[in-house]
Short mmCIF file of C-alpha atoms in Angstrom, two decimals:
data_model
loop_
_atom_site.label_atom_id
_atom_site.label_comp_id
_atom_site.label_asym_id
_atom_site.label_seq_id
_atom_site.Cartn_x
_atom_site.Cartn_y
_atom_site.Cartn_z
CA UNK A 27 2.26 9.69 21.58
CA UNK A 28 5.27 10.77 20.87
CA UNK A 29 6.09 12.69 17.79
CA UNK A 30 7.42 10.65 14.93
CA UNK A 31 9.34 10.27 11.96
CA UNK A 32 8.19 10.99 8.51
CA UNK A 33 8.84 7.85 7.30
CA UNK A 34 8.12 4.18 6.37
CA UNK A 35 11.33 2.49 6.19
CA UNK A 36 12.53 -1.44 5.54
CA UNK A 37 15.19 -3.22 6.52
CA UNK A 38 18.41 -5.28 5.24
CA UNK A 39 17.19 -8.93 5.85
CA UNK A 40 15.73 -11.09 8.20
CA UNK A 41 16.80 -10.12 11.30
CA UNK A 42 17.81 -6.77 12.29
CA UNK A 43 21.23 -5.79 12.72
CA UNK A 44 22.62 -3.81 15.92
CA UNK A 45 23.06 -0.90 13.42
CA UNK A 46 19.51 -0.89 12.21
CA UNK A 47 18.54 -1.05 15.55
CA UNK A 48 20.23 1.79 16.57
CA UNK A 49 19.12 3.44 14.04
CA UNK A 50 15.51 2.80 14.06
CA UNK A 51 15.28 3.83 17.54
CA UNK A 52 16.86 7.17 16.78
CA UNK A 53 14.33 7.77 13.65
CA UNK A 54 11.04 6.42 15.05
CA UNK A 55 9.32 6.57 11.90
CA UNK A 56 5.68 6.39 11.68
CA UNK A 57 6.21 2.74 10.23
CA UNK A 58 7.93 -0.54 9.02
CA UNK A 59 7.69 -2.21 5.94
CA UNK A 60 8.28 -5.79 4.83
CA UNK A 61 9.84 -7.74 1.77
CA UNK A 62 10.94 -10.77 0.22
CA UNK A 63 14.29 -10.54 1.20
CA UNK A 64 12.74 -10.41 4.62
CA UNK A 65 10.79 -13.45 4.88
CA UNK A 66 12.13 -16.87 5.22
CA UNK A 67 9.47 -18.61 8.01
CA UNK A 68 7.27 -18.31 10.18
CA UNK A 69 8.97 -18.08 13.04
CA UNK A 70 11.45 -16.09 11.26
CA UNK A 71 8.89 -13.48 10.58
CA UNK A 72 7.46 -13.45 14.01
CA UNK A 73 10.84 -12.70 15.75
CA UNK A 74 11.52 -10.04 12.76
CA UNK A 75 8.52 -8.02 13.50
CA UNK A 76 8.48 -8.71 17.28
CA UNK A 77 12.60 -7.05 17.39
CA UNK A 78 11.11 -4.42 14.72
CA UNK A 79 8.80 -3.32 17.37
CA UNK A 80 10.93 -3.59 20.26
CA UNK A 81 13.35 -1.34 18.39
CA UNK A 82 11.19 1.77 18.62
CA UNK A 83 9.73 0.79 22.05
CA UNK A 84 5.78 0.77 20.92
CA UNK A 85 3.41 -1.42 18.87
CA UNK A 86 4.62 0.29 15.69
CA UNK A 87 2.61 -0.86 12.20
CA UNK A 88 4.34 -3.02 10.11
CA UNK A 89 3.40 -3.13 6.36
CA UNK A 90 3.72 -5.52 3.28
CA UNK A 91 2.64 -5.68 -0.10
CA UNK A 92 0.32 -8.75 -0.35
CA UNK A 93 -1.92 -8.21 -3.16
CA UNK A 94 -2.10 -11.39 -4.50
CA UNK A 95 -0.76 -12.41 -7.99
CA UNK A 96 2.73 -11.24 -9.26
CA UNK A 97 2.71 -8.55 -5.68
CA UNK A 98 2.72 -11.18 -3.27
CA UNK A 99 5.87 -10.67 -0.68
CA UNK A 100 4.48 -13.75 1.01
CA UNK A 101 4.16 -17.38 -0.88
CA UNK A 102 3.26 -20.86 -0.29
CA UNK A 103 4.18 -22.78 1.54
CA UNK A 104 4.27 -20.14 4.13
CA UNK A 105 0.74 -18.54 3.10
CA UNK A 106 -1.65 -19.05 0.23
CA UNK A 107 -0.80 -18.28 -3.43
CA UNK A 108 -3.37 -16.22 -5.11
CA UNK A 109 -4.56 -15.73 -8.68
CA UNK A 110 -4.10 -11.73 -9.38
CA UNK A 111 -6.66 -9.48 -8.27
CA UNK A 112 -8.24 -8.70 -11.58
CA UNK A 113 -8.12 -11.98 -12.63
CA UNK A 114 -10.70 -13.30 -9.56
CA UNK A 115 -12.27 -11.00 -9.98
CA UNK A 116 -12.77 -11.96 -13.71
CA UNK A 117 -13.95 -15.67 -12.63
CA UNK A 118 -16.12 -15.01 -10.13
CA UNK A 119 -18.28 -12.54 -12.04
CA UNK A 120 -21.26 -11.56 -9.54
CA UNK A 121 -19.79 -13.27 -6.88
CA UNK A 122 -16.99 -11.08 -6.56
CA UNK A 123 -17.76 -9.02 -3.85
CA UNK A 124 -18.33 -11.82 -1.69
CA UNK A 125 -15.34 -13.47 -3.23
CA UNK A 126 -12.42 -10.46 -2.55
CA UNK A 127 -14.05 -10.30 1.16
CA UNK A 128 -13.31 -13.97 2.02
CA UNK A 129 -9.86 -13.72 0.01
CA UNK A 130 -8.62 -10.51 1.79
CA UNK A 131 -9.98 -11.82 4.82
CA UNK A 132 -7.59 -14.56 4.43
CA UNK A 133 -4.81 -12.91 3.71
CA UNK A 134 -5.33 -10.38 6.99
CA UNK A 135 -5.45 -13.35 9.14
CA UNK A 136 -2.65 -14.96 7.12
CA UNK A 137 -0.48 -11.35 8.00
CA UNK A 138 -1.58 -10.61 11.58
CA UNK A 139 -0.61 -14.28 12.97
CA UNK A 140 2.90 -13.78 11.22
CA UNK A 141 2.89 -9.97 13.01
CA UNK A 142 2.06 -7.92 10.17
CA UNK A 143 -1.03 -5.47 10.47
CA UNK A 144 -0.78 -3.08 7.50
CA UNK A 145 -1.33 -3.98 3.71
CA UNK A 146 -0.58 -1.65 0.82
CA UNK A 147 -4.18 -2.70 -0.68
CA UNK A 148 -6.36 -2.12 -2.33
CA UNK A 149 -5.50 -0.60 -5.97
CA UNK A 150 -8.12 1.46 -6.79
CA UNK A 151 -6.78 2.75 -10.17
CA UNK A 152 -9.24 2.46 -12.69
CA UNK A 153 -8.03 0.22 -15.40
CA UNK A 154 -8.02 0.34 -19.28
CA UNK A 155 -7.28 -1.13 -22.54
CA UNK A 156 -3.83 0.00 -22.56
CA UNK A 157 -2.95 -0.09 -18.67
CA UNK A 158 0.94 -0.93 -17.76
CA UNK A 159 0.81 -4.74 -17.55
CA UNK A 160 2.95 -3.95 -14.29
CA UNK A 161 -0.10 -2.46 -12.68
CA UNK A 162 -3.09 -3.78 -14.74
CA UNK A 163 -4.00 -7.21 -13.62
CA UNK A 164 -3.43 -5.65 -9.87
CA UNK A 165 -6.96 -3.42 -9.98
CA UNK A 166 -10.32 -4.42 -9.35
CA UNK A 167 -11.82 -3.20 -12.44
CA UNK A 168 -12.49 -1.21 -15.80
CA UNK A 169 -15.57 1.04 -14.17
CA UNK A 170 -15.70 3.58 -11.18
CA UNK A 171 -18.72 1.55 -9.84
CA UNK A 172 -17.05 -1.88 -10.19
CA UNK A 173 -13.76 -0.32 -8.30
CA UNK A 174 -15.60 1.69 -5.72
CA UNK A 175 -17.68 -1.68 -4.92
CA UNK A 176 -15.29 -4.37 -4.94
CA UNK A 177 -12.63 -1.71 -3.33
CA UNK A 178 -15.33 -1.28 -1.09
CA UNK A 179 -15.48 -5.01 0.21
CA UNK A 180 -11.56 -5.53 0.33
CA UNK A 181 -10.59 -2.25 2.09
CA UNK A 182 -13.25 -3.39 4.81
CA UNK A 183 -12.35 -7.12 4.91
CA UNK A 184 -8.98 -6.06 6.37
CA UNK A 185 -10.51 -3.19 8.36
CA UNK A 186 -12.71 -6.29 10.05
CA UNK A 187 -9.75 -8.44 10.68
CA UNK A 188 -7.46 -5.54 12.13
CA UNK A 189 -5.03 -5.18 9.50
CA UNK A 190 -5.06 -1.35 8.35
CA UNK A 191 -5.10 -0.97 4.40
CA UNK A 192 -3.52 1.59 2.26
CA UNK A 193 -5.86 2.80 -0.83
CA UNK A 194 -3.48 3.74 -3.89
CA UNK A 195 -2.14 4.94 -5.94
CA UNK A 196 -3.87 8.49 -5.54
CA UNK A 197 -4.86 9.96 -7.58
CA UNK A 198 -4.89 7.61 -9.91
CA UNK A 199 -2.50 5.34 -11.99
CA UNK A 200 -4.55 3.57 -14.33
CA UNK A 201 -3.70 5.68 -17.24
CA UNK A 202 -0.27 5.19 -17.30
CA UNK A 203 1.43 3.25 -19.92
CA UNK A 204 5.09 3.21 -18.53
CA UNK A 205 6.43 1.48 -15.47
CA UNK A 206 6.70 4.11 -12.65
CA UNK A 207 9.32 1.68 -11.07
CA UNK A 208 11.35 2.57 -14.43
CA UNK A 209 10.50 5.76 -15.97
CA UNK A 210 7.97 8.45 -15.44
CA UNK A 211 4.45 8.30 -16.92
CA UNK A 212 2.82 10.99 -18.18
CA UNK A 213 -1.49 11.46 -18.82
CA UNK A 214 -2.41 13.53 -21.23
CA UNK A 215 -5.73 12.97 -20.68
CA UNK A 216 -8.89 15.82 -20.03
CA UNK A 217 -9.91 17.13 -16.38
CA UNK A 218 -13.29 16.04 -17.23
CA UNK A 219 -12.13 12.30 -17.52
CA UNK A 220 -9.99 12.84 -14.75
CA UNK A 221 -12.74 13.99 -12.28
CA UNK A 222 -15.36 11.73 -13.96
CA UNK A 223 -12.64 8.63 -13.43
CA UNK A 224 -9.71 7.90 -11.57
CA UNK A 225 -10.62 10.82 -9.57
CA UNK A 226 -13.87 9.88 -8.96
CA UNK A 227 -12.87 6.20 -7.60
CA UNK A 228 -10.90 7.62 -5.26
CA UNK A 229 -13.25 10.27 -4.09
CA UNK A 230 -15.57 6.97 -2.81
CA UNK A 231 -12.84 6.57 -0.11
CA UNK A 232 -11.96 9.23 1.27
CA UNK A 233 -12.34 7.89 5.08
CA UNK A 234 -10.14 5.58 4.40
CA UNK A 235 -7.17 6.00 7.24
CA UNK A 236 -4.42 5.22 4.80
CA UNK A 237 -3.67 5.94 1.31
CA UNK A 238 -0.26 6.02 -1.01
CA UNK A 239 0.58 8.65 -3.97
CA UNK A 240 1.45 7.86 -7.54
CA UNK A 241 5.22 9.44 -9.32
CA UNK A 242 2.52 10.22 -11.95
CA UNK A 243 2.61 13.67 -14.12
CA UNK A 244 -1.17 14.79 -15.31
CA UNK A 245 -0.10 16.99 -17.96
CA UNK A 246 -3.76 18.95 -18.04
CA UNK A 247 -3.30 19.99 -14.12
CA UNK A 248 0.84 19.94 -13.20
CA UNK A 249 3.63 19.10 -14.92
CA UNK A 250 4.88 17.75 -11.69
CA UNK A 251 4.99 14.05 -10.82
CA UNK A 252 2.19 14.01 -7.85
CA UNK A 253 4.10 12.70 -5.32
CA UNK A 254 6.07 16.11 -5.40
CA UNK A 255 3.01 17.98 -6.53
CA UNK A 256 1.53 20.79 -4.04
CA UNK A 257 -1.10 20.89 -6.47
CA UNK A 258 -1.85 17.52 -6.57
CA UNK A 259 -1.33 16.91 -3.42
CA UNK A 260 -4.26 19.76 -2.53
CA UNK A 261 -6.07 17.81 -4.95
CA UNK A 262 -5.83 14.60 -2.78
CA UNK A 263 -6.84 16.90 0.03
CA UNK A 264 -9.42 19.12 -1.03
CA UNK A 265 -11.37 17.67 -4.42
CA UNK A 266 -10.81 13.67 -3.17
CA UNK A 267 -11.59 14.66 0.37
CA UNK A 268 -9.03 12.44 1.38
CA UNK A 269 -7.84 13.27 5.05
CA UNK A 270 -5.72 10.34 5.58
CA UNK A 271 -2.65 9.48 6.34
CA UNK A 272 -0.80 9.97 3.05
CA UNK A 273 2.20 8.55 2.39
CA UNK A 274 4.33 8.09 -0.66
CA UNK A 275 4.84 5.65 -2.89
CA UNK A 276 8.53 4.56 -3.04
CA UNK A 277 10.76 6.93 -3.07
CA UNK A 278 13.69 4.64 -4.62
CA UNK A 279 11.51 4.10 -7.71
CA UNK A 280 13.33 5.73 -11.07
CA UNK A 281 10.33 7.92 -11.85
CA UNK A 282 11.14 10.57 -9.74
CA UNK A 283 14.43 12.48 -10.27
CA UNK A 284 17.05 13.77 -7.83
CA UNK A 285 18.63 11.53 -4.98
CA UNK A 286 16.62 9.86 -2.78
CA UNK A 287 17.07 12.76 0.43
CA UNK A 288 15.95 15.50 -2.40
CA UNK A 289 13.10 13.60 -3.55
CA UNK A 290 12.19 12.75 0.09
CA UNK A 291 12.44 16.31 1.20
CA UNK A 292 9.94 17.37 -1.61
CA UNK A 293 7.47 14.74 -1.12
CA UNK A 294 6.82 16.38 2.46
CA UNK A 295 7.27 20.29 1.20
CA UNK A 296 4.35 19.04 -1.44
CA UNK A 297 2.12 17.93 1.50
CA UNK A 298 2.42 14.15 1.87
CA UNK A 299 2.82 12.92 5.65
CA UNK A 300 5.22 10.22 5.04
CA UNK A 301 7.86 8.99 2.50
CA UNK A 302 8.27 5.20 2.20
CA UNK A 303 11.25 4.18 1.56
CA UNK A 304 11.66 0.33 0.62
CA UNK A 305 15.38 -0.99 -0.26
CA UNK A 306 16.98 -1.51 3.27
CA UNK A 307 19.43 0.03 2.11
CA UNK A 308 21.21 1.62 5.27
CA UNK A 309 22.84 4.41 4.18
CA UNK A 310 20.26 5.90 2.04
CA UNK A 311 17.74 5.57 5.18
CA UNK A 312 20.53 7.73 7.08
CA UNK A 313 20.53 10.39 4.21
CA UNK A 314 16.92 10.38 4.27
CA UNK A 315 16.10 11.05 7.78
CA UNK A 316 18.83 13.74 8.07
CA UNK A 317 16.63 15.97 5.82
CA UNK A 318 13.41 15.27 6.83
CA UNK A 319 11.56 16.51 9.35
CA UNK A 320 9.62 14.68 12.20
CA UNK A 321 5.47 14.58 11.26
CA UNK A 322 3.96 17.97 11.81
CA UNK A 323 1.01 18.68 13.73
CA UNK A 324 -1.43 17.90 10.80
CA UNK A 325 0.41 15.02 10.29
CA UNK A 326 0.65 13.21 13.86
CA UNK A 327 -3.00 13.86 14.45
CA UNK A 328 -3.75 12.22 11.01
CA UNK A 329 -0.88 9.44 12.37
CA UNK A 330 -2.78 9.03 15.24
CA UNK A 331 -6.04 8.64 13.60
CA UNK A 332 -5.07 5.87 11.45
CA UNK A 333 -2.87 3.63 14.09
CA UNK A 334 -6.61 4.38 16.01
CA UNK A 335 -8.33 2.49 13.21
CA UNK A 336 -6.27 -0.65 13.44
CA UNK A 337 -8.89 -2.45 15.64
CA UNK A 338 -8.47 -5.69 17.52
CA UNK A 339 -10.57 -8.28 15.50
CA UNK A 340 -13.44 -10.29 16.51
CA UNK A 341 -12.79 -14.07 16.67
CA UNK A 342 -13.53 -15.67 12.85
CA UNK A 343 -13.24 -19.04 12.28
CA UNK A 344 -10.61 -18.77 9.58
CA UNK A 345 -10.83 -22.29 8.65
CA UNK A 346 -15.21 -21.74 7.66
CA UNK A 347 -13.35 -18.89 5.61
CA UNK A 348 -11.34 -20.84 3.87
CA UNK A 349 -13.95 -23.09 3.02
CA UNK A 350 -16.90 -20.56 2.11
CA UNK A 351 -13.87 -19.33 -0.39
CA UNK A 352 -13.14 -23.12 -1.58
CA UNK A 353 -16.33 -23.90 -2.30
CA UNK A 354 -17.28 -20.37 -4.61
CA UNK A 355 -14.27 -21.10 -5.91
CA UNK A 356 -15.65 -24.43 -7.11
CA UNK A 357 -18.73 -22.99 -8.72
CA UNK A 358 -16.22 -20.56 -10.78
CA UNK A 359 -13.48 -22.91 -11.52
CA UNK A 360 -9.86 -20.87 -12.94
CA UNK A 361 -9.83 -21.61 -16.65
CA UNK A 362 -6.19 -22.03 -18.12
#
């Protein structure tokens, strides 16, 4: 394979402009990914990510976020709308392992038929009591066991159903109490709760192909966010055991300071493979790629690995899916 670009990027709208294409083609970043302002139909969506592909000139993975709840790119009519992950997983009690395996096996099958085969899922952060209410109801629980086991069941659901996920937000978001989107949040917590927590959660997946930073500062290890954090980023590699792809979470979002090519350009120095890179904005894209280099060695072979684990499923009968989810759903009716 050829080596490529450090980069996720998105594009402008729904379909690409001769610009974008010429751009894309020049960049050939590692991978696409996919928004609202991107989706309009089915067809639409099909033709999108079929010229998004033929742009680079190879089966290129093409990413969305499709959690469910308020982080659904995707809605009905055009796919299922889903409750938030937390709150399932709230209703269906000790049926929720079986119940976030049928739903993101849904939603896989829902994405690949549309040309999608990459979700930023699962969250794996650790939840609490005071949790950002922009990331709480987006976990899968308040206990490393509960996380590591229902994160367990969705990361393989879309494994099964070829459709490669992306753990985050390592190493952990679910103490933060600002919105990273907005400002930058700060933990003040211990290294012991650290290591015994949000650490700990992720340290379950650490064969996972795919995982995403968090612009997060953990005041007890570096006052660096860790997206631009050698040392966090060695803690990713070395204490998590994580040996993924790694790439970062956006880079547009107002937690991190500096322009977008600066904070780009130290996202790589710090170790992550990739920067993603989610506005469409054209211009920024340009001033991105110009300082950043392609993957390096560690990084393509860790590129290659994951695009290696995005299997061609088996046939499932989506529809006895859909009604195995239907009918738990049934016995654990959503209460208003």
């Amino acid at each position: 394979m050829t080596r490529l670009g450090a980069a996720i990027l998105g594009c402008a709208g729904t379909q690409l402009r001769d610009e974008e294409k010429r751009f894309f083609a020049k960049a050939n970043p590692f991978g696409f990914i996919l928004f609202a302002r991107n989706l309009e139909t089915a067809e639409q969506i099909r033709a999108l990510t079929s010229d998004l592909r033929a742009s680079v000139g190879w089966n290129i993975p093409i990413f969305i976020d499709q959690e469910g709840g308020r982080v659904q790119r995707m809605r009905a009519p055009l796919v299922r709308n889903w409750l938030p992950p937390l709150d399932d997983v709230a209703r269906f009690g000790a049926q929720a392992a079986r119940a976030m395996r049928l739903r993101y096996q849904i939603i896989s099958a829902e994405l690949l038929g549309l040309g999608i085969d990459g979700n930023c899922s699962p969250a794996l952060d650790v939840a609490r009591p005071n949790t950002h209410a922009v990331l709480r109801n987006r976990l899968l629980g308040d206990t490393v066991e509960q996380v590591t086991r229902l994160g367990r069941a969705v990361a393989q659901a879309h494994l099964d159903m070829g459709v490669l996920p992306v753990i985050k937000h390592m190493p952990g978001h679910g103490l933060g109490t600002l919105d990273s989107h907005l400002e930058l949040p700060r933990v003040s917590a211990p290294r012991a709760e650290l290591d015994a927590v949000d650490f700990a959660a992720f340290a379950a997946f650490a064969d996972m192909p795919l995982g995403m930073t968090c612009h997060l500062v953990f005041e007890a290890i570096d006052p660096r966010p860790s997206t631009i954090s050698p040392v966090m980023i060695d803690l990713i590699r070395s204490q998590i055991g994580f040996d993924g792809f790694l790439m970062t979470d956006d880079i547009s979002m107002q937690a991190l300071s500096g322009t977008v090519p600066e904070r780009g350009a130290a996202a790589l120095q710090a170790g992550c493979d990739a920067v993603l890179h989610c506005n469409g904005d054209l211009a920024e894209m340009q001033a991105l790629m110009d300082v950043l280099d392609p993957l390096s060695d560690a990084s393509q072979i860790r590129a290659e690995r994951a695009l290696a684990a995005r299997k061609t499923p088996a046939a499932v009968d989506i529809s006895g899916l859909e009604a195995e989810f239907e009918a738990l759903s049934l016995e654990h009716p959503i209460h208003d």
